[in-house]
Amino acid sequence: MTEYRFVESLPDLIDPTDYAGHPDGGLVRLRVSATADGVRVSGDALRPAVLEGLLAELGGGPVQQMLCG
């Protein structure tokens, strides 16, 4: 089961100018980085459930998540 950790901020990989070009909400962006602790996968999506499913499939550690609104 995926562990979720809520954090104050995460990098934005999608900005407001991207919304018009993806009216179906299917845009997902990923950033893969090598760190001293291993590999970090950062993501942003217009539809969070799509990104959450992808990260859950990858597994390997907790998922940091922001509460927006």
mmCIF file of N, CA, C and O in Angstrom, residues 12-23 27 29 44 46:
data_model
loop_
_atom_site.group_PDB
_atom_site.id
_atom_site.type_symbol
_atom_site.label_atom_id
_atom_site.label_comp_id
_atom_site.label_asym_id
_atom_site.label_seq_id
_atom_site.Cartn_x
_atom_site.Cartn_y
_atom_site.Cartn_z
ATOM 1 N N ASP A 12 6.307 22.927 -9.360
ATOM 2 C CA ASP A 12 5.275 22.909 -10.401
ATOM 3 C C ASP A 12 5.926 22.508 -11.718
ATOM 4 O O ASP A 12 6.871 23.154 -12.173
ATOM 5 N N LEU A 13 5.427 21.463 -12.315
ATOM 6 C CA LEU A 13 5.916 21.041 -13.627
ATOM 7 C C LEU A 13 4.928 21.427 -14.721
ATOM 8 O O LEU A 13 5.211 21.283 -15.901
ATOM 9 N N ILE A 14 3.756 21.891 -14.315
ATOM 10 C CA ILE A 14 2.715 22.351 -15.236
ATOM 11 C C ILE A 14 2.335 23.757 -14.799
ATOM 12 O O ILE A 14 2.143 24.013 -13.609
ATOM 13 N N ASP A 15 2.215 24.673 -15.766
ATOM 14 C CA ASP A 15 1.795 26.024 -15.410
ATOM 15 C C ASP A 15 0.492 26.373 -16.139
ATOM 16 O O ASP A 15 0.065 25.628 -17.024
ATOM 17 N N PRO A 16 -0.147 27.460 -15.761
ATOM 18 C CA PRO A 16 -1.453 27.797 -16.330
ATOM 19 C C PRO A 16 -1.490 27.874 -17.856
ATOM 20 O O PRO A 16 -2.538 27.635 -18.450
ATOM 21 N N THR A 17 -0.373 28.171 -18.495
ATOM 22 C CA THR A 17 -0.382 28.243 -19.963
ATOM 23 C C THR A 17 -0.570 26.870 -20.599
ATOM 24 O O THR A 17 -0.896 26.786 -21.780
ATOM 25 N N ASP A 18 -0.366 25.793 -19.851
ATOM 26 C CA ASP A 18 -0.524 24.439 -20.386
ATOM 27 C C ASP A 18 -1.982 23.985 -20.458
ATOM 28 O O ASP A 18 -2.313 23.075 -21.212
ATOM 29 N N TYR A 19 -2.856 24.596 -19.677
ATOM 30 C CA TYR A 19 -4.231 24.118 -19.568
ATOM 31 C C TYR A 19 -4.991 24.171 -20.885
ATOM 32 O O TYR A 19 -5.688 23.223 -21.243
ATOM 33 N N ALA A 20 -4.888 25.271 -21.610
ATOM 34 C CA ALA A 20 -5.647 25.430 -22.854
ATOM 35 C C ALA A 20 -5.285 24.373 -23.894
ATOM 36 O O ALA A 20 -6.137 23.941 -24.667
ATOM 37 N N GLY A 21 -4.049 23.955 -23.908
ATOM 38 C CA GLY A 21 -3.610 22.966 -24.890
ATOM 39 C C GLY A 21 -3.994 21.535 -24.548
ATOM 40 O O GLY A 21 -3.753 20.621 -25.348
ATOM 41 N N HIS A 22 -4.609 21.327 -23.390
ATOM 42 C CA HIS A 22 -4.968 19.971 -22.939
ATOM 43 C C HIS A 22 -6.353 19.976 -22.310
ATOM 44 O O HIS A 22 -6.522 19.680 -21.123
ATOM 45 N N PRO A 23 -7.392 20.300 -23.123
ATOM 46 C CA PRO A 23 -8.743 20.407 -22.562
ATOM 47 C C PRO A 23 -9.285 19.096 -21.992
ATOM 48 O O PRO A 23 -10.179 19.107 -21.156
ATOM 49 N N LEU A 27 -2.683 15.786 -19.519
ATOM 50 C CA LEU A 27 -1.265 16.120 -19.414
ATOM 51 C C LEU A 27 -0.657 15.626 -18.100
ATOM 52 O O LEU A 27 -1.184 15.887 -17.021
ATOM 53 N N ARG A 29 3.385 15.349 -16.451
ATOM 54 C CA ARG A 29 4.816 15.608 -16.617
ATOM 55 C C ARG A 29 5.561 14.934 -15.482
ATOM 56 O O ARG A 29 5.147 14.997 -14.322
ATOM 57 N N ASP A 44 3.628 15.966 -11.991
ATOM 58 C CA ASP A 44 2.547 16.927 -11.926
ATOM 59 C C ASP A 44 1.550 16.499 -12.999
ATOM 60 O O ASP A 44 1.948 15.982 -14.045
ATOM 61 N N LEU A 46 -2.667 17.329 -14.668
ATOM 62 C CA LEU A 46 -3.917 18.068 -14.626
ATOM 63 C C LEU A 46 -4.986 17.269 -13.890
ATOM 64 O O LEU A 46 -5.871 17.840 -13.263
#
